[in-house]
Coordinates of C-alpha atoms and ligand atoms in Angstrom, one line a residue:
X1 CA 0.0 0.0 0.0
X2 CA 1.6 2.8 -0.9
X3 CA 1.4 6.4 1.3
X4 CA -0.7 8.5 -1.1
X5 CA -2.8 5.4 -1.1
X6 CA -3.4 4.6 2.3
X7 CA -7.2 4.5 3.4
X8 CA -6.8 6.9 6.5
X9 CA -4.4 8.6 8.6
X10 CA -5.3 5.8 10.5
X11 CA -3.7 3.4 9.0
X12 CA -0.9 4.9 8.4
X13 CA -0.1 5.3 12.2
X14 CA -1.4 1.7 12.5
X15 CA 1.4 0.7 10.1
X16 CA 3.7 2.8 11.9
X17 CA 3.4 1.4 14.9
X18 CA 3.5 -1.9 14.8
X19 CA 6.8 -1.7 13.5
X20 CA 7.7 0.6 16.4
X21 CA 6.3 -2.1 18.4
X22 CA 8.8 -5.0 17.0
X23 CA 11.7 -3.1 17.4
X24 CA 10.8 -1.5 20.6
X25 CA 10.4 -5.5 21.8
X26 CA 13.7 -6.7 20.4
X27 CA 15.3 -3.7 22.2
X28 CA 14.0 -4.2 25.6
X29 CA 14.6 -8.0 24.9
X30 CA 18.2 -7.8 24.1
X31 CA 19.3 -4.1 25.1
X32 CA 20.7 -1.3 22.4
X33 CA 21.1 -2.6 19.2
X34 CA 23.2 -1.1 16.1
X35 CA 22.0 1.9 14.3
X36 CA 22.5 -0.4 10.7
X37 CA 20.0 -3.1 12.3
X38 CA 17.3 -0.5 13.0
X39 CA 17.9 1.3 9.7
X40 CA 17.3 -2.0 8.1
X41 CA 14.1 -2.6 10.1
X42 CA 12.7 0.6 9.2
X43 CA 13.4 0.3 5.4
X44 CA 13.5 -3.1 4.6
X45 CA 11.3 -5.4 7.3
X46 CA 9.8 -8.0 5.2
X47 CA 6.1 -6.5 6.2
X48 CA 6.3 -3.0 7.1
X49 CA 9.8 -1.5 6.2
X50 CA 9.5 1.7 4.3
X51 CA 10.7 0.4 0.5
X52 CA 10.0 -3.5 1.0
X53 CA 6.1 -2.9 1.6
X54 CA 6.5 -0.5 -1.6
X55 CA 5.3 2.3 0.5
X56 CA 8.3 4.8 -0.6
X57 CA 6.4 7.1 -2.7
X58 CA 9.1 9.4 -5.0
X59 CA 8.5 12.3 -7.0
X60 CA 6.6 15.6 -6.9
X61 CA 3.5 13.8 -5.0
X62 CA 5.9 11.3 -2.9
X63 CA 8.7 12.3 -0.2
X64 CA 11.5 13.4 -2.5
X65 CA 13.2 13.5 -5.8
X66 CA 15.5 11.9 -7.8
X67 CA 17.5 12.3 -10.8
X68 CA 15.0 9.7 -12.0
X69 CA 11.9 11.3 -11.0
X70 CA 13.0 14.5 -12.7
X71 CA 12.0 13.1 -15.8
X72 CA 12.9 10.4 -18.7
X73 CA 16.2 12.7 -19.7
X74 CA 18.5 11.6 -17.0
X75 CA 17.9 8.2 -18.3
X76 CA 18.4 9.5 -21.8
X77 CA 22.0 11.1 -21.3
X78 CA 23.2 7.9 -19.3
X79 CA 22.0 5.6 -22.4
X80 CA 24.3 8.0 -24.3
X81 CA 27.2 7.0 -21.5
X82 CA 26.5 3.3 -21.8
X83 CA 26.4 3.5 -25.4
X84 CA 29.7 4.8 -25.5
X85 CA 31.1 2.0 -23.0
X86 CA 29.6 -0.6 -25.2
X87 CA 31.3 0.7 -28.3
X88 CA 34.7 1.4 -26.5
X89 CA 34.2 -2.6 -25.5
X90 CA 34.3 -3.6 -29.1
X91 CA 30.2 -3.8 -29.7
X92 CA 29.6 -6.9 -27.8
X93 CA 26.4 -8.8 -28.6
X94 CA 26.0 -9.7 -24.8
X95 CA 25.9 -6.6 -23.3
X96 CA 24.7 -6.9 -19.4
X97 CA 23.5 -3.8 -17.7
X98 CA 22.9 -4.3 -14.1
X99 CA 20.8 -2.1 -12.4
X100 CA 20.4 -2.1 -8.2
X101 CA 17.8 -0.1 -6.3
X102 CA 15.6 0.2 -9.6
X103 CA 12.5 1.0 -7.6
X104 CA 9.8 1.3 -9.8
X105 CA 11.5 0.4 -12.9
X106 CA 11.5 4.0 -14.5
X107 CA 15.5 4.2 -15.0
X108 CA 15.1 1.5 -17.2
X109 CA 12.2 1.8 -19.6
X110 CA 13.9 5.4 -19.8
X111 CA 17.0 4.2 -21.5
X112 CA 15.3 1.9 -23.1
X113 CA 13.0 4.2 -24.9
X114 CA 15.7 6.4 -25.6
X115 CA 17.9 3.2 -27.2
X116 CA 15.1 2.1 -29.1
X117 CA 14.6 5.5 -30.4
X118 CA 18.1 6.3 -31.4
X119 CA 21.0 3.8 -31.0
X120 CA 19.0 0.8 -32.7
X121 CA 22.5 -1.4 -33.0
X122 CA 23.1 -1.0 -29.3
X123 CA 19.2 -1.7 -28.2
X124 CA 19.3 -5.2 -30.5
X125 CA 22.6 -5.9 -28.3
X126 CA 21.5 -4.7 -24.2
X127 CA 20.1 -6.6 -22.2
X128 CA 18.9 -6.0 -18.7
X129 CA 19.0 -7.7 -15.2
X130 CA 17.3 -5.9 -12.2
X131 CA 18.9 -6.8 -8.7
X132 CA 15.7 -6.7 -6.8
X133 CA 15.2 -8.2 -3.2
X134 CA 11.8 -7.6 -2.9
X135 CA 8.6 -9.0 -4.6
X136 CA 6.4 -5.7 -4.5
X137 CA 8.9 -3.6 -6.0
X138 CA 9.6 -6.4 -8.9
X139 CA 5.9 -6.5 -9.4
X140 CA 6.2 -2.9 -10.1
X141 CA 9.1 -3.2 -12.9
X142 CA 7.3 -5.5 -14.4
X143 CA 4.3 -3.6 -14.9
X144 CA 6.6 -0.3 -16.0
X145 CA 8.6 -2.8 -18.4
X146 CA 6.4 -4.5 -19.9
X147 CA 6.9 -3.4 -23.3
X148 CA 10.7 -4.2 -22.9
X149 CA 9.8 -7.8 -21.0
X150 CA 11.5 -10.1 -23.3
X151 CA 14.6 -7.5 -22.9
X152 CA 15.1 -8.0 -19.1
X153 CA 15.6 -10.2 -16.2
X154 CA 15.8 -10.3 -12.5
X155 CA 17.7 -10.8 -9.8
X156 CA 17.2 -11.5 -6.2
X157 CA 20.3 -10.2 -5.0
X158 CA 24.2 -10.3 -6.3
X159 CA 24.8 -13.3 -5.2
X160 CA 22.5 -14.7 -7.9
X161 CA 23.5 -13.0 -10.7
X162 CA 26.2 -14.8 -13.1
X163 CA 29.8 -13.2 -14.0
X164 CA 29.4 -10.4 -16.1
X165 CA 30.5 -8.2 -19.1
X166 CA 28.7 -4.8 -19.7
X167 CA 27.9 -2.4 -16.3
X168 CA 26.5 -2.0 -13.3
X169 CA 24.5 1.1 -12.5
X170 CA 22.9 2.4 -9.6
X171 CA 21.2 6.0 -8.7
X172 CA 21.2 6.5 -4.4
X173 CA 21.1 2.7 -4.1
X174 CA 24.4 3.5 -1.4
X175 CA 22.5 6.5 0.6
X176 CA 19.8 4.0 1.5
X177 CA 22.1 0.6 2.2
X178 CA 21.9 0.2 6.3
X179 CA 24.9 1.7 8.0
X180 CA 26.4 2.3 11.6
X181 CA 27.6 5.4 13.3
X182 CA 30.4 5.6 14.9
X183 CA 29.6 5.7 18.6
X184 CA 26.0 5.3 19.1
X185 CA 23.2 2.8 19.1
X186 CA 19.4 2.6 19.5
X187 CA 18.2 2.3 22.9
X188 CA 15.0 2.9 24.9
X189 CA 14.2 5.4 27.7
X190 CA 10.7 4.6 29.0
X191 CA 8.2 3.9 25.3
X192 CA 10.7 6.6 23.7
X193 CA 13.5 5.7 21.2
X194 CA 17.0 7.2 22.1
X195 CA 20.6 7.1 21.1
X196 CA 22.9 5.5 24.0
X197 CA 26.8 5.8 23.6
X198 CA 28.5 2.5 22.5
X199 CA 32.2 2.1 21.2
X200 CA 33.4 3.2 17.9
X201 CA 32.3 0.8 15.3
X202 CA 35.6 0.5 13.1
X203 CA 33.5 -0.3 9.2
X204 CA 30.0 1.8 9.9
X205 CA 29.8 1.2 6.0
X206 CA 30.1 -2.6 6.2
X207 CA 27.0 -2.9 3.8
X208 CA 28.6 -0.7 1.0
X209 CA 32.0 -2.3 1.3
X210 CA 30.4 -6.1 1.1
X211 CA 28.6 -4.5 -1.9
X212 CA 31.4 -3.2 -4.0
X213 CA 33.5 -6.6 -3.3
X214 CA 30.0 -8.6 -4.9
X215 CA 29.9 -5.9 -7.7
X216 CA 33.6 -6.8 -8.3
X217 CA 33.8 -10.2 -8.5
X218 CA 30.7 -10.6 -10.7
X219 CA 32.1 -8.1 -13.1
X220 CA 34.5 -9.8 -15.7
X221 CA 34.6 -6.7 -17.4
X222 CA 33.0 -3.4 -18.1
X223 CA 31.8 -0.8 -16.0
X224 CA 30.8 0.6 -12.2
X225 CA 28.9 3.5 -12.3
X226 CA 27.3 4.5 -8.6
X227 CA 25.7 8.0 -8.4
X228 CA 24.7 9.1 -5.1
X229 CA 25.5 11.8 -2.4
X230 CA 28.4 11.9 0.1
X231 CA 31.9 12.9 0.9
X232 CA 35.2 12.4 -0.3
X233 CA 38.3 11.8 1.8
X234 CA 38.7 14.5 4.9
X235 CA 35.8 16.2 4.2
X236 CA 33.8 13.0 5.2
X237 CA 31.2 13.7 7.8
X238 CA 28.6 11.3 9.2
X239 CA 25.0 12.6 7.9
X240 CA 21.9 10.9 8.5
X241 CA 18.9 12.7 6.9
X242 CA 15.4 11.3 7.2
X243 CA 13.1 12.5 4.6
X244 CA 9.4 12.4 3.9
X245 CA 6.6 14.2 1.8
X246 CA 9.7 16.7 1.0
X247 CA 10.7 17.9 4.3
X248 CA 13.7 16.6 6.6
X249 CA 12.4 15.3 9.8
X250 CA 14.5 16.2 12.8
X251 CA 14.8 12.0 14.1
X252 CA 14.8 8.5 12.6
X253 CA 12.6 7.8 15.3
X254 CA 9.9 10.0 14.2
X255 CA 7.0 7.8 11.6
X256 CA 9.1 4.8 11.6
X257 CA 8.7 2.8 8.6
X258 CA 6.6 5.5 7.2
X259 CA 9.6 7.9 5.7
X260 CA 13.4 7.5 4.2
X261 CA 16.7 7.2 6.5
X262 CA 20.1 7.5 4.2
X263 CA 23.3 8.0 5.3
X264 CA 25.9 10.6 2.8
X265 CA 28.5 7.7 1.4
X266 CA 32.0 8.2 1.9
X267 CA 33.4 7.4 -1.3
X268 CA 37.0 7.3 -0.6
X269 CA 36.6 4.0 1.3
X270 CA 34.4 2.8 -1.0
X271 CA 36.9 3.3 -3.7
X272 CA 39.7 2.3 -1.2
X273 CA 37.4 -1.4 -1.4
X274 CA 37.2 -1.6 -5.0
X275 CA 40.6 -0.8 -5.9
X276 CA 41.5 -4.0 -3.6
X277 CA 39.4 -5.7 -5.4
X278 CA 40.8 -5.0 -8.7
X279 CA 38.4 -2.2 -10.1
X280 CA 40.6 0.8 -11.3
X281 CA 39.4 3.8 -11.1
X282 CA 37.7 5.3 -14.2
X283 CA 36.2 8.6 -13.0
X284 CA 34.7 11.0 -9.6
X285 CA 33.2 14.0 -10.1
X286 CA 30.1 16.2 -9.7
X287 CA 27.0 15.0 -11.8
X288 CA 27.3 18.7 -12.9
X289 CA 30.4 17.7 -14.4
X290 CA 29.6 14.3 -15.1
X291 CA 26.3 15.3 -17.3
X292 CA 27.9 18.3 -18.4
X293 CA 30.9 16.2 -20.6
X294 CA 28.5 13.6 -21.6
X295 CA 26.5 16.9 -23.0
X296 CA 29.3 18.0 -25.0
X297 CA 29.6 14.9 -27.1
X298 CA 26.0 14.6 -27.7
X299 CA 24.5 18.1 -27.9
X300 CA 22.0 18.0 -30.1
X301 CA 20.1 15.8 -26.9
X302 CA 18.6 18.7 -25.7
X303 CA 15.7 19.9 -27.8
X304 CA 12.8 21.0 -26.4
X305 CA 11.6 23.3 -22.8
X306 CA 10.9 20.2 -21.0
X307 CA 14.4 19.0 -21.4
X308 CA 15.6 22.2 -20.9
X309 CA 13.9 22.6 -17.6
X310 CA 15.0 18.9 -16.2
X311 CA 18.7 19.7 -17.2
X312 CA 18.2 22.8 -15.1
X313 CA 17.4 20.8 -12.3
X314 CA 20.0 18.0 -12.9
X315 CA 22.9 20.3 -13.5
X316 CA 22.2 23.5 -11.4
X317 CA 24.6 23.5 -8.4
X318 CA 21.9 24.7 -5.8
X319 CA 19.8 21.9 -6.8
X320 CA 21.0 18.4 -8.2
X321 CA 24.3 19.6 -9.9
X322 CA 26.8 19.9 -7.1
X323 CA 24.9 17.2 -4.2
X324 CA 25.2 14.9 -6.1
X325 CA 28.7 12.8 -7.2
X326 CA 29.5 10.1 -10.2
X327 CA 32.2 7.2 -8.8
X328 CA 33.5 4.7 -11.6
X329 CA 35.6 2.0 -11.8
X330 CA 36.7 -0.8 -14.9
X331 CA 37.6 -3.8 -15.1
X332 CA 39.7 -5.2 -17.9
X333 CA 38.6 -2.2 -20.2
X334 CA 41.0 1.1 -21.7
X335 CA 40.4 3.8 -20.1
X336 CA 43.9 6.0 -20.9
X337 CA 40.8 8.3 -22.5
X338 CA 38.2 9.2 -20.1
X339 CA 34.4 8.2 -20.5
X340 CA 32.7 11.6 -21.8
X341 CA 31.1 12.3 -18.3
X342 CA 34.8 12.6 -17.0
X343 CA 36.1 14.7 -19.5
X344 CA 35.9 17.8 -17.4
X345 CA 36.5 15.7 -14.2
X346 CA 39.6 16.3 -12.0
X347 CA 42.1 13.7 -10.8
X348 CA 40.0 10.7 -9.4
X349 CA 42.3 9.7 -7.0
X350 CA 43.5 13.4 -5.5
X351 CA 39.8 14.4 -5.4
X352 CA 39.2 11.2 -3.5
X353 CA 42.5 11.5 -1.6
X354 CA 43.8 7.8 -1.8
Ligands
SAM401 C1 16.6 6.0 -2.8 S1 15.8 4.7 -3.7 C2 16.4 5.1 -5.3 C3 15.5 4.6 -6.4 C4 15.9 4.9 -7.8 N1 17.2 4.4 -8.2 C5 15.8 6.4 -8.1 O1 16.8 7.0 -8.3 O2 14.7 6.9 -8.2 C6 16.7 3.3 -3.1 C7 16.3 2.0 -3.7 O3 17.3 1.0 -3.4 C8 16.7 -0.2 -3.1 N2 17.7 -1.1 -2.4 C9 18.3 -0.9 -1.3 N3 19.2 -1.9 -1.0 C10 19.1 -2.8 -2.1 C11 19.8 -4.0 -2.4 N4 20.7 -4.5 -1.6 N5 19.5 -4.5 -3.6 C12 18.6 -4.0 -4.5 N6 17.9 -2.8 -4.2 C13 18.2 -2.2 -3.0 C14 15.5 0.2 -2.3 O4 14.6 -0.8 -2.1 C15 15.0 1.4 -3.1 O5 14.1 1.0 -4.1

């Protein structure tokens, strides 16, 4: 049931608390527990987590944007990018692309409209796997890629998916993977959730780092591509923002279940993982950047006031532009010329100081 959908207020604060209720349990059960294990609970409990029930509503009637929901051209310039990567790979027929945290499918049937109208070689050759955990939110790429059904595939996590050659993309799948901070857990005080000191946790970003070793070994060569907000090297600071119907609540404790919890990603370790994993580095920038040198190869892409508008709102620095940041790695690939969303990019590895 999604938000918008919900019968009644009622319900909604039914929903709410009952998860409250499990977790408050386990808590007084088995004392504080991590901040990663109650993230997970709140966005991913089989019944009532925030994106597993399919209650995540995004876009301008849901809890917040993305470069997705801003309309079928951020789709349409990253086509152009894996276009690219699949010529520079010699035109393979078998040409994987991966997608993880594809939500409602609209990524997808957006580069897929935009292959199908314009790079007809490529679209004969892509083919598509969706990593998808949970069965509400496959349900929901189905329906949205219907047309393109005989195209794609799923996945229930990494670990099913077979070695492959092409890319794996993802846009804020890292911002919403469960993480720890560094010296607090979840506790009670009376009915009331709290945060209770506990010792540093040494990996808070265990999720992300298990993640980019999977991503590694499945890849036999091609392309990372992970777009998402955070940090790079000292600059890193822990940020937790809870978000719903387009405001930022003050606490993770407030409509449990009921709104999004993400954590900013410190890319430095992150590319620290995949580098020992034997990624190199292909690109980190901006997606002002990043968009702004895939633009420059393919400018005639912009060509009406619609486009025009959702570039605004992708590149602009006070809005998409500068929040957000592009991290890529290869894997048995050239790269001594930089993908065209890295053209204007700086040093990868100064920028992400390792
Ligand atoms: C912030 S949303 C982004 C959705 C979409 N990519 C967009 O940009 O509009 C994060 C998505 O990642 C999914 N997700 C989180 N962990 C995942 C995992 N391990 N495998 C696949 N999807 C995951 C969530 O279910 C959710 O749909």
């Amino acid at each position: 049931m999604g938000l918008a959908q919900a019968d009644s207020a009622f319900d909604v604060f039914r929903l709410d608390n009952e998860l409250a209720r499990l977790i408050r349990e386990k808590i007084a059960a088995d004392g504080p527990q991590p901040f990663a294990w109650f993230m997970e609970q709140a966005l991913y409990h089989p019944e009532h987590g925030y994106y597993s029930s399919d209650r995540a509503a995004i876009g301008r009637r849901g809890d917040y944007f993305t470069n997705v929901s801003v309309g079928p051209l951020f789709g349409h310039l990253l086509a152009l990018q894996f276009a690219e990567i699949w010529q520079r790979m010699g035109k393979p027929e078998n040409f994987l692309i991966v997608e993880q945290g594809a939500h409602h499918g609209h990524f997808a049937r957006d580069v897929f409209e935009s292959l199908r109208r314009e790079l007809s070689n490529f679209y004969d050759a892509a083919r598509y796997v969706i990593v998808e955990p949970f069965e509400k939110l496959q349900e929901r790429q189905s329906k949205t890629l219907d047309e393109f059904r005989d195209r794609v595939q799923w996945r229930k996590s990494l670990d099913h998916l077979e070695s492959f050659a092409g890319i794996h993309f993802s846009n804020e799948l890292l911002d919403a993977m469960p993480v720890n901070l560094r010296d607090k857990q979840v506790g009670l005080q009376g009915e009331r959730f709290v945060f209770v000191d506990s010792p540093a946790d040494a990996s808070p970003n265990r999720s992300q780092l298990n993640w980019i070793e999977k991503v590694a070994a499945k890849l036999n060569r091609g392309f990372v591509l992970a777009i998402d907000y955070g940090f790079a090297g000292a600059d890193f600071r822990e940020t937790v923002q809870v978000r719903g119907r387009h405001r930022l609540l003050d606490s993770p404790f407030e409509e449990i279940g009921n709104v999004d919890i993400t954590a900013h990603v410190n890319w430095s370790d992150i590319a620290s993982a995949a580098l020992a994993n034997d990624l190199r580095l292909a690109g980190f920038t901006d997606q002002h950047h990043f968009l702004t040198g895939i633009l420059s190869v393919f400018p005639e892409t912009i060509t009406d006031d619609k486009s025009r508008r959702a570039l605004q709102t992708l590149l602009h620095p006070e809005m998409l532009g500068r929040s957000f940041q592009v991290l890529a790695f290869a894997k048995d690939t050239d790269i001594s010329t930089p993908l065209s969303g890295f053209k204007f990019a700086r040093d990868a590895r100064t920028e992400l100081g390792i």
